[in-house]
XYZ file of C-alpha atoms in Angstrom:
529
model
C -3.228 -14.786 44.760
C -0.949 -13.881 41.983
C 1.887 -11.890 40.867
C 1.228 -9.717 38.221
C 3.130 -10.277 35.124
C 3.413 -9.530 31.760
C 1.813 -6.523 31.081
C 0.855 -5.916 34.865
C 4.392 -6.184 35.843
C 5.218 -2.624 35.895
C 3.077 -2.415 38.672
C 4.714 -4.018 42.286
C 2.312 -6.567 44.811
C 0.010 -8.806 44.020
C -3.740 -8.980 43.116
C -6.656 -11.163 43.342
C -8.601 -12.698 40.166
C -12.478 -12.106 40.997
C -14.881 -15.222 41.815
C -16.380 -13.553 38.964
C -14.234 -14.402 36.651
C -12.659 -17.319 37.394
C -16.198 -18.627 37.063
C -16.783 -17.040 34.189
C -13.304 -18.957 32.400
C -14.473 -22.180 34.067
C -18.163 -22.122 32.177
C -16.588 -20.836 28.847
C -13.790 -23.550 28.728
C -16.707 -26.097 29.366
C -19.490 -24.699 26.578
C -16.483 -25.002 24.053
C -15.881 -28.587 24.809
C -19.043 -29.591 25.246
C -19.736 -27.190 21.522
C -22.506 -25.319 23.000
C -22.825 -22.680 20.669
C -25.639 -20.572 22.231
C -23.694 -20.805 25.452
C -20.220 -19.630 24.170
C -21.924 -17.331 22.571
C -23.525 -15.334 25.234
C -20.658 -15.186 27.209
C -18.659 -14.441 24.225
C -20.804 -11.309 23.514
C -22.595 -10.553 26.634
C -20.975 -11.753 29.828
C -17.458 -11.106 28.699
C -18.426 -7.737 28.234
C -20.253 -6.796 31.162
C -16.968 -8.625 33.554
C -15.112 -5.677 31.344
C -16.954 -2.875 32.768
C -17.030 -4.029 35.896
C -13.392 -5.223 36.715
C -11.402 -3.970 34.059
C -12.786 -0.787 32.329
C -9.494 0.676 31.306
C -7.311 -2.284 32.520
C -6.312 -5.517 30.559
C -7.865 -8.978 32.008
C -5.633 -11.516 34.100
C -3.001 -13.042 31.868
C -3.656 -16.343 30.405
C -1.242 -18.269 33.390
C -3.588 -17.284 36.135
C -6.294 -18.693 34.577
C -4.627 -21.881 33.312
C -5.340 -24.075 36.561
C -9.184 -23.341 36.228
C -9.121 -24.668 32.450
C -7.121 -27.454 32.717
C -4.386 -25.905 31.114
C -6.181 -26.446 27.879
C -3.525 -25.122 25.299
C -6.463 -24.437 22.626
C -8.540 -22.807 25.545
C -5.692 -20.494 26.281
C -5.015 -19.230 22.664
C -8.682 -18.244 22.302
C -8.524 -16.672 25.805
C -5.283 -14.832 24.753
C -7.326 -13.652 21.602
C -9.614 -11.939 23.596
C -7.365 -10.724 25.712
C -5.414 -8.754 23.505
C -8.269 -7.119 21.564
C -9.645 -5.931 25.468
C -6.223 -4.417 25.541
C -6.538 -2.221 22.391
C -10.414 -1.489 22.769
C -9.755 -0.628 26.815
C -5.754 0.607 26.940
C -2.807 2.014 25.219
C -0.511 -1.157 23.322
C 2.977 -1.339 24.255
C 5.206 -2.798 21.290
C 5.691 -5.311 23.614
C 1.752 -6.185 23.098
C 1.640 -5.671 19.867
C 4.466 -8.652 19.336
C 2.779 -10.848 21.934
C -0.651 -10.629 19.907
C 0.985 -11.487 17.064
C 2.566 -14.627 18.066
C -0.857 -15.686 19.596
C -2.205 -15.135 15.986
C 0.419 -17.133 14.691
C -0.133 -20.010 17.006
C -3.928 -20.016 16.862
C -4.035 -19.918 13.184
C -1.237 -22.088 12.765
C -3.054 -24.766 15.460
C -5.902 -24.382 13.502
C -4.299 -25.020 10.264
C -1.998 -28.043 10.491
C -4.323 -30.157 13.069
C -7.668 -31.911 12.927
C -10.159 -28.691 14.726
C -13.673 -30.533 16.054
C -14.442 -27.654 18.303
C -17.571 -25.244 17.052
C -17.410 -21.447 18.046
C -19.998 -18.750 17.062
C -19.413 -17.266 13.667
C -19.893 -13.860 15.202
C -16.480 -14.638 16.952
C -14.584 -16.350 13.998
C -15.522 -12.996 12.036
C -14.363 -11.113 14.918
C -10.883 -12.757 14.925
C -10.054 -11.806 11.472
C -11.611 -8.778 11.644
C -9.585 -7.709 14.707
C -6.181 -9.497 13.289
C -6.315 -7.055 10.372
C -7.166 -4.364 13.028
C -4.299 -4.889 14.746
C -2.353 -4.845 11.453
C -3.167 -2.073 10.309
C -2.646 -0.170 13.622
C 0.778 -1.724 13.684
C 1.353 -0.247 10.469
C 0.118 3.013 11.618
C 2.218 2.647 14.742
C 5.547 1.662 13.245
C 4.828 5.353 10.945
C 5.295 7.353 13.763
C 8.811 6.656 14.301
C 10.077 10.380 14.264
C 8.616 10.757 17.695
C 10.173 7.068 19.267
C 13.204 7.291 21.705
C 16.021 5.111 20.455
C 15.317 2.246 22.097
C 12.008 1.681 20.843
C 13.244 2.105 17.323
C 16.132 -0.683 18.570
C 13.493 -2.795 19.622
C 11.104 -2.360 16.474
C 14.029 -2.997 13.971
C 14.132 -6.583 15.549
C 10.417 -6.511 15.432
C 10.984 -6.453 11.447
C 13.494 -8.909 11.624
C 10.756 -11.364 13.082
C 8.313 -10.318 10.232
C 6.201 -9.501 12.693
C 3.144 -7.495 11.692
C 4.591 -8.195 7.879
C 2.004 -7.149 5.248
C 3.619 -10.203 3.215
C 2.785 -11.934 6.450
C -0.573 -11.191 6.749
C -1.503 -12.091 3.108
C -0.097 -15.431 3.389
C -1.841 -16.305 6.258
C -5.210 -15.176 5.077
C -4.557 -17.370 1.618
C -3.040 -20.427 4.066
C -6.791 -20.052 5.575
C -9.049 -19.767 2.488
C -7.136 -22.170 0.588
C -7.485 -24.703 4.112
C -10.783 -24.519 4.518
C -11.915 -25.379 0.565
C -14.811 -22.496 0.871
C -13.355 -21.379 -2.336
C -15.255 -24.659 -4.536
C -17.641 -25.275 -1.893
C -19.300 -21.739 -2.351
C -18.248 -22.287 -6.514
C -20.372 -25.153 -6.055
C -23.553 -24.264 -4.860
C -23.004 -20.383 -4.848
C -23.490 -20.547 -0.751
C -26.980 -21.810 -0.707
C -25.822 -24.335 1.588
C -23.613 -22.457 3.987
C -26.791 -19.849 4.440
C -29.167 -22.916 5.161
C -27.372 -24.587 7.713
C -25.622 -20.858 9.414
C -22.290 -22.065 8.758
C -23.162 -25.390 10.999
C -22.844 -28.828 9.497
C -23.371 -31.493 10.949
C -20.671 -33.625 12.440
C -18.101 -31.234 11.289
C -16.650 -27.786 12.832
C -17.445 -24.554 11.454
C -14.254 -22.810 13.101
C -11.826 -23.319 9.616
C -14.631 -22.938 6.912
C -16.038 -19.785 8.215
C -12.335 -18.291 9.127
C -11.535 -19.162 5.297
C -15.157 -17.507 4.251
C -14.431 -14.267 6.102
C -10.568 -14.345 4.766
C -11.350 -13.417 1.868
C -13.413 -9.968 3.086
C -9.915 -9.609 4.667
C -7.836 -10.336 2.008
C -10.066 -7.562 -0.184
C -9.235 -4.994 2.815
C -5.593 -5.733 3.217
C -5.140 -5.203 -0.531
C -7.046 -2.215 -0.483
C -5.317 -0.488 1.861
C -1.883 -0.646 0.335
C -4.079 0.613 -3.120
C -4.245 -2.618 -5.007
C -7.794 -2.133 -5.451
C -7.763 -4.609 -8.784
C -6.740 -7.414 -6.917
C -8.348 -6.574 -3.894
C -11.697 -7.230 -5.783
C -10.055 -10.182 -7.314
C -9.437 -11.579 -3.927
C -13.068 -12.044 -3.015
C -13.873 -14.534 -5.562
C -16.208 -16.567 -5.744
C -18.435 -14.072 -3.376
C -20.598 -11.622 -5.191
C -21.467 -8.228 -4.157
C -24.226 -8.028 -6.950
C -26.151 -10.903 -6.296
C -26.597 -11.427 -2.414
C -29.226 -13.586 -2.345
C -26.336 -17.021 -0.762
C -24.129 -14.065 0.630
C -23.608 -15.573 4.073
C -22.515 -11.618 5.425
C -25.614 -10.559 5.755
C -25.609 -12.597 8.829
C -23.223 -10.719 10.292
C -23.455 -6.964 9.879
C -19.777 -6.266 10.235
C -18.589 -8.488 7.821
C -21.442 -7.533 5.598
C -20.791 -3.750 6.192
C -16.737 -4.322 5.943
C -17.224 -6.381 2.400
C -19.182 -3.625 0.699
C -17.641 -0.776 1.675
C -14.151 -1.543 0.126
C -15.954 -3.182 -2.427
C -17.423 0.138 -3.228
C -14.152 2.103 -2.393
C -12.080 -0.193 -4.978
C -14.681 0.164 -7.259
C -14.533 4.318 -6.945
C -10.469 4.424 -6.983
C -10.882 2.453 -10.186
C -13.760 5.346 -12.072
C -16.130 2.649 -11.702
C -18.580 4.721 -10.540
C -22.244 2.744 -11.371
C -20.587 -0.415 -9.808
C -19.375 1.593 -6.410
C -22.961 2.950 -6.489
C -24.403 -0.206 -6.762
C -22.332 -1.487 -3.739
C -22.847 1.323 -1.408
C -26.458 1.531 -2.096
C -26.972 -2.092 -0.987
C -25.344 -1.937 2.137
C -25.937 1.690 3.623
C -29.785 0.080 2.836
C -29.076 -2.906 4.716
C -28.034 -0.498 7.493
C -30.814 1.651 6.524
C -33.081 -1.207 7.487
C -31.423 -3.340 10.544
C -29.587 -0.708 12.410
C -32.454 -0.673 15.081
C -31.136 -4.191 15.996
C -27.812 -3.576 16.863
C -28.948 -0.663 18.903
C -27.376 -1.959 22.356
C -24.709 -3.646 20.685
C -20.825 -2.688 21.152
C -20.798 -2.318 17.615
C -22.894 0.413 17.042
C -21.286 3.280 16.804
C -18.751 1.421 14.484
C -21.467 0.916 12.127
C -22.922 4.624 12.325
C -18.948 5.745 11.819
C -18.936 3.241 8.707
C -22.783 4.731 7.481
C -21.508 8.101 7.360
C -18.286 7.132 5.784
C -20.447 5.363 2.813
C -22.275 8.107 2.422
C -19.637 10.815 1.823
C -18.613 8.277 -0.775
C -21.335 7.783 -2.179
C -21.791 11.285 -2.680
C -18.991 12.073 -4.294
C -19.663 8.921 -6.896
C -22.991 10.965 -7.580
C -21.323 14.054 -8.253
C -18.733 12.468 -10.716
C -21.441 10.378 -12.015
C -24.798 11.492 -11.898
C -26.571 9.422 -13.744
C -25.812 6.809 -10.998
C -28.028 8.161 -8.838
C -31.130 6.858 -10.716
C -30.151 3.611 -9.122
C -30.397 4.316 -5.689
C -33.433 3.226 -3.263
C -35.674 5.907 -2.361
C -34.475 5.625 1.144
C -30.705 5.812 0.298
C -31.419 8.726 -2.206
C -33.531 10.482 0.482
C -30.739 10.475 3.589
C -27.825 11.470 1.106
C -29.669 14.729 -0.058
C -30.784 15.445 3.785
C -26.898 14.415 4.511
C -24.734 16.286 1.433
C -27.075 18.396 -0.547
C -24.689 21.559 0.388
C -21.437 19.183 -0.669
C -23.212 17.665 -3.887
C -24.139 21.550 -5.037
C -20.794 22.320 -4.189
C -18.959 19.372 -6.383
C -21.217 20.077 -9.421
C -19.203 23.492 -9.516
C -16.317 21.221 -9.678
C -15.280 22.381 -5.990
C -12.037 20.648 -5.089
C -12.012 21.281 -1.350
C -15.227 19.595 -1.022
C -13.405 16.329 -2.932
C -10.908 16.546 -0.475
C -12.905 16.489 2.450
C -14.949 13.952 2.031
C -12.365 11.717 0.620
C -10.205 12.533 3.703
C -13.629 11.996 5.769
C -14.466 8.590 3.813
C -11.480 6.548 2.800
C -10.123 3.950 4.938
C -6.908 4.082 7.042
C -3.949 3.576 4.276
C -0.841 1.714 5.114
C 2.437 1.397 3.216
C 3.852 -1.950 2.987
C 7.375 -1.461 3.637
C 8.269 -0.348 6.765
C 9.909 3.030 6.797
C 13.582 4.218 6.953
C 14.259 3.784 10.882
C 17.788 5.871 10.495
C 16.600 8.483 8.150
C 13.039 9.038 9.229
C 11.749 12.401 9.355
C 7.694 12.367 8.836
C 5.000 10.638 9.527
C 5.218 7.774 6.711
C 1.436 6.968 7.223
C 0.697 10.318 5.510
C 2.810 9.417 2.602
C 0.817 6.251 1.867
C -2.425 8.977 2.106
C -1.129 11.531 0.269
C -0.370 8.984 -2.773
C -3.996 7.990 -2.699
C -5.561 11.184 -1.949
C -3.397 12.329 -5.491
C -4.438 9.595 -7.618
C -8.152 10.588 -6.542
C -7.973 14.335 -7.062
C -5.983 14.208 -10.141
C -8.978 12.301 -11.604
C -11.050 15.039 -10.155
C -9.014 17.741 -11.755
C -9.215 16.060 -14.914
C -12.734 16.621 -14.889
C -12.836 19.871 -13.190
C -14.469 21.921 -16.434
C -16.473 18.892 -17.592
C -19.808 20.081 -16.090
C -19.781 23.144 -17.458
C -19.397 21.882 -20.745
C -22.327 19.354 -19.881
C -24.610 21.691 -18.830
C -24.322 23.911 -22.464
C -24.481 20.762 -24.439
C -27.972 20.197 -22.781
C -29.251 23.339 -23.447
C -29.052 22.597 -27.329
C -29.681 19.762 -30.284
C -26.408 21.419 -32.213
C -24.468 24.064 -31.730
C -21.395 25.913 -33.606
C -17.981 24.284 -32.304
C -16.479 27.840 -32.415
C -19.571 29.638 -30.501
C -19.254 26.913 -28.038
C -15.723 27.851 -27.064
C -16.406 31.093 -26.772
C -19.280 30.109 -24.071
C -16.610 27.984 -22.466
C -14.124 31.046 -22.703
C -11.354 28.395 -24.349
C -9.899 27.947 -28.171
C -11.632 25.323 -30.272
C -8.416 23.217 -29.828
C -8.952 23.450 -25.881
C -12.714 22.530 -26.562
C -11.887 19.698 -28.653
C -9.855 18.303 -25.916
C -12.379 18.449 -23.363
C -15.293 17.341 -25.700
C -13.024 13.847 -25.772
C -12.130 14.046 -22.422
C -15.971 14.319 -21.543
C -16.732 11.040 -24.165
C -13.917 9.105 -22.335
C -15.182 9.956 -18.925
C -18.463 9.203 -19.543
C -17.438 5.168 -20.530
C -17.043 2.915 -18.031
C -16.526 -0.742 -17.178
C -19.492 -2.220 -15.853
C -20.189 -5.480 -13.757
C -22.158 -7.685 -16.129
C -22.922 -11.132 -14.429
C -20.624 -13.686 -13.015
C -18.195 -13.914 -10.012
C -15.446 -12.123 -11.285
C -15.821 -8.414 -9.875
C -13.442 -6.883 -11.697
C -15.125 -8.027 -15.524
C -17.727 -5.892 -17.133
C -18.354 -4.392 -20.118
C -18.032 -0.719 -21.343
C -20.799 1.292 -20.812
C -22.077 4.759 -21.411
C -22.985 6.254 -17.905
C -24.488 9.494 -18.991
C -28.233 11.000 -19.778
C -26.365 12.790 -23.488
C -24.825 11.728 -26.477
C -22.871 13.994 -28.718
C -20.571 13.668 -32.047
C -18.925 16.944 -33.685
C -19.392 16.826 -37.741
C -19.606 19.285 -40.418
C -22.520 21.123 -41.777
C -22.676 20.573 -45.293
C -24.126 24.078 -45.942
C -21.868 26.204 -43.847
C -19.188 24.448 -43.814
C -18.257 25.362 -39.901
C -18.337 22.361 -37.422
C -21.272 21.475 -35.264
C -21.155 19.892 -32.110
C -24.871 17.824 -32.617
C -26.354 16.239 -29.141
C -28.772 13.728 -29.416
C -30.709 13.322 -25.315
C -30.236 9.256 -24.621
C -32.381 10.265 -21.065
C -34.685 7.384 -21.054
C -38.723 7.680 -20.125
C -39.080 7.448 -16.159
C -40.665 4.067 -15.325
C -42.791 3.734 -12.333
C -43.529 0.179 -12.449
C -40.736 -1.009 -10.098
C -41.888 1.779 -7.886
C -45.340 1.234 -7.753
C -45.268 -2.736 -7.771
C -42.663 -2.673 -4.428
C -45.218 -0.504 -2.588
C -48.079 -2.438 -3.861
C -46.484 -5.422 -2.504
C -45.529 -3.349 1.092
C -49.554 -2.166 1.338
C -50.432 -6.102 0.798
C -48.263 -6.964 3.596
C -49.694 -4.498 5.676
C -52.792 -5.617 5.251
C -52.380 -9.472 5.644
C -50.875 -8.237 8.570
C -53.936 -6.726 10.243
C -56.495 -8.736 9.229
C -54.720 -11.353 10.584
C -56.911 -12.664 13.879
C -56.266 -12.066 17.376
C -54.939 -15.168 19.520
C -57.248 -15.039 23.052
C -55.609 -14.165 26.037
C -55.779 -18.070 28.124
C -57.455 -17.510 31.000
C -55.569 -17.001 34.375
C -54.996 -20.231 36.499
C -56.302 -20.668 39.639
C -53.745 -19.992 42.507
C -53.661 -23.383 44.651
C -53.780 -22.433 48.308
C-alpha cells in the first residue's frame, strides 16, 4: 500500500500498485541492465501500452517512489521511468503547471546524467527518438499553454512568472540542450565522415559502445530544425540539420524510424516553402508522403498511426499549394504522389490557379505546424491569446507572397497563348496601363527564379534556377516601332524512359517472384502414443 502523492494527492486514501505492474517495472529495470534490446523494447512499445489501457486509461501511472523498492532504487532507472511517466500524463490527462515543471526537471536531469557521465546502457532507438520527440512536444505545448494567460486566475499567473524565473520551458533552453547533445555525441563528423553508411549498417548499435548519446545527438538535430522552425527561423532551421541530407537518403538513418523520418521532411519542406523555394519543398514532400505512401500498412496497429495520417494530410495541403505557386514542380512528383493530391485537392488546386486567397488560407491554416513565440508574453498586460500572434505573423508573411502573385496567372496564361504580342494590346487584355503591365511582367521573371538545392550537405545552398515551362523578354520591333512582349516555350519533350524502365524493372520482379519454386510442405510427424 501507498499514499498517493504528487499528482494523486488531490485525491484522499490510499491505493494499491497492480502485481501487474510491479512486475512489469521489475523485468524492464532488468532488460536495461542486462542491455536486452529486443526485450526493452517490447515492453517499451507493447506491454507498457497495453498496462495503460488496462489500469490507467485516463489516469497517470504510480509515481516513480512507489516503484523505487522494486528497482533497486536505480537513480538512472527512475529518470527513464519518470520519462514515461510524464508523456502517459499528456497523451492520457490534462497537465497541471505543476507537471509541466516536474517534466522539465526530469529532462534536465536525464539529459544532464547523460551528458556529463560515462552512459554503457543500450535502449531502443525507437525510444531515444521518442524522448526528443516528446521533449519538444512538451515545449511547444508549454509555449502554447503559457499563451493562454488571459483566461488564468492570479495565482497561476503568480506561479508561472516564477516558472520563467527558473527558465523553465525556455526556448533559449531548449536550443542549448539540443546543441549540448549533438555536439556530445560527435554524430556531427562521424556522419561527415562516412555520410551514415555506418550508423545504417550496424542500426545505430556498435559494438562495445552505447547507442543512447549518439542516436539522442542524431535525432537532435531533426529537433533543432523543428524548434527553429517554429519560432520562423526557417534559414537556420535547415542549417541546423547539417550534415543530414534530405536529397540524398540513401545513409539517412530516419527512414528507420517513420516519425523521425516523417518529422525531418516535413519542416524540411515547410522551411523550404516559407523561403519561395518551391522545387526544393516539392522535392521534400514528395519523398516522404511516398515513403508513407508505401509503409503506412505497417504501422497499421501502431499508436502512431493516426499521427502519421494527421501529418500525410498536412503534407499534402502543402504540397498543393507549392503546385499551385509553382507548377512546373509538379513534373517531379511520383505517379503515386501526383495521383492522391489530384483525388485529394483538385477542387483547391482549380481554385488557387484563379489566385483564390481563401483557399491559401485554409490550407496553410490546415498545414503549418503549431507556431510559438519565444518570449513569453506580458503576464500584467495580457489581453489575447499570444499564440495567435506568433500565427498571424506567419500566416502574413505567407499570404503577402501570395498576394504578390495574385494576377500572375492570368498574365501567364495570355503569354502562352502567343510567340509575341503588342505590350499595349496586352494591357488592355489584362485591363491595366502598360506601366502596371511592366511591373507585373518583372514581378512574373522574379517569381519564376529560384534557389535550388544543387549537391552537398548544406540545405540552404543552391543555385538560381528558372522554375517555369515560358520564357519571355519585351523589345522593340524595328518596323513598328511599338514594343513586343516575344515568348519563346522552354517546355521540354516528355521523356518516358524513367517511366517505362521503373515499371520494367517492377514487371521483372514480379516475375522472378512467381517463377520462383514452391518449398514442399514436410510431412506430418507421427504422434508417439
Amino acid at each position: 500500500m501507498a499514499y498517493r502523492s504528487g499528482y494523486e494527492d488531490r485525491h484522499d486514501g490510499f491505493y494499491q500498485i497492480p502485481h501487474l505492474v510491479n512486475q512489469w517495472a521489475y523485468y524492464f529495470y532488468h532488460h536495461i541492465r542486462e542491455r536486452n534490446i529486443d526485450e526493452i523494447q517490447s515492453m517499451y512499445e507493447v506491454s507498457f501500452l497495453k498496462l495503460s489501457d488496462r489500469y490507467y486509461k485516463a489516469a497517470p501511472w504510480p509515481e516513480v517512489q512507489h516503484i523505487q523498492e522494486v528497482v533497486d532504487q536505480d537513480h538512472v532507472f527512475c529518470l527513464l521511468y519518470k520519462e514515461m511517466y510524464f508523456r502517459h500524463l499528456y497523451a492520457r490527462c490534462q497537465p497541471t503547471l505543476r507537471d509541466r515543471c516536474d517534466s522539465w526537471d526530469n529532462y534536465c536531469d536525464l539529459f544532464g546524467l547523460l551528458l556529463t557521465s560515462n552512459v554503457n546502457m543500450q535502449l531502443p532507438n525507437i525510444w531515444l527518438w521518442d524522448m526528443v520527440d516528446e521533449f519538444l512536444y512538451q515545449f511547444q505545448s508549454f509555449c502554447q499553454y503559457r499563451g493562454k494567460v488571459q483566461s488564468m486566475p492570479p495565482e497561476e499567473i503568480e506561479n508561472l512568472k516564477k516558472c520563467e524565473a527558473k527558465k523553465v520551458w525556455n526556448t533559449i533552453e531548449v536550443l542549448n540542450i539540443l546543441q549540448a547533445l549533438v555536439d556530445k555525441s560527435g554524430i556531427v563528423a562521424e556522419v561527415e565522415g562516412d555520410g551514415g553508411a555506418r550508423l545504417c549498417e550496424q542500426n545505430g548499435y556498435y559494438p562495445h559502445s552505447s547507442n543512447v548519446l549518439r542516436m539522442l545527438g542524431y535525432f537532435s538535430l531533426v529537433g533543432l530544425m523543428r524548434v527553429h522552425c517554429l519560432v520562423g527561423d526557417y534559414y537556420t532551421a535547415l542549417k541546423a540539420i547539417y550534415p543530414l541530407n534530405l536529397h540524398e537518403r540513401r545513409y539517412l538513418f530516419t527512414q528507420r524510424i517513420a516519425g523521425a523520418h516523417i518529422t525531418l521532411f516535413y519542416y524540411g519542406g515547410f522551411s523550404y516553402l516559407m523561403q519561395r523555394r518551391y522545387l526544393d519543398a516539392v522535392r521534400c514532400f514528395n519523398a516522404v508522403l511516398l515513403f508513407i505512401y508505401e509503409n503506412k500498412s505497417q504501422y497499421r496497429n501502431s499508436p502512431q498511426f493516426d499521427q502519421m495520417l494527421k501529418k500525410n494530410e498536412q503534407m499534402y495541403q502543402l504540397l498543393a499549394i507549392c503546385v499551385a505557386l509553382c507548377p512546373v514542380a509538379a513534373k517531379s512528383l511520383d505517379e503515386n504522389v501526383l495521383m492522391q493530391l489530384r483525388e485529394r485537392h483538385s477542387d483547391n488546386m482549380t481554385a488557387m490557379n484563379r489566385s483564390d486567397i481563401d483557399v491559401y488560407d485554409t490550407l496553410f491554416r490546415e498545414g503549418c505546424p503549431k507556431f510559438v513565440t519565444s518570449t513569453p508574453p506580458a503576464y500584467d498586460q495580457a489581453t489575447t491569446n499570444t499564440n495567435q500572434l506568433a500565427f498571424r505573423a506567419q500566416l502574413n508573411a505567407f499570404l503577402l507572397e501570395v498576394r504578390a502573385q495574385q494576377t500572375l496567372p492570368q498574365l501567364k496564361q495570355y503569354l502562352l497563348l502567343y510567340s509575341s504580342i503588342n505590350l499595349a494590346r496586352l494591357a488592355a487584355l489584362m485591363d491595366c496601363d502598360e506601366g502596371a503591365l511592366r511591373q507585373q511582367l518583372l514581378c512574373l521573371k522574379n517569381k519564376q527564379r529560384q534557389l535550388k538545392w544543387d549537391g552537398g550537405k548544406d540545405m540552404t545552398a543552391g543555385t538560381w534556377t528558372v522554375a517555369s515551362d515560358l520564357e519571355f523578354h519585351i523589345d522593340v520591333d524595328p518596323e513598328t516601332g511599338l514594343e513586343m512582349v516575344l515568348v519563346s516555350d522552354t517546355q521540354q519533350v516528355a521523356t518516358y524512359a524513367p517511366f517505362l524502365a521503373h515499371h520494367i524493372a517492377r514487371f521483372e520482379q514480379i516475375i522472378a517472384d512467381l517463377t520462383v519454386p514452391r518449398v514442399a510442405a514436410a510431412p506430418p510427424t507421427a504422434v508417439r502414443a
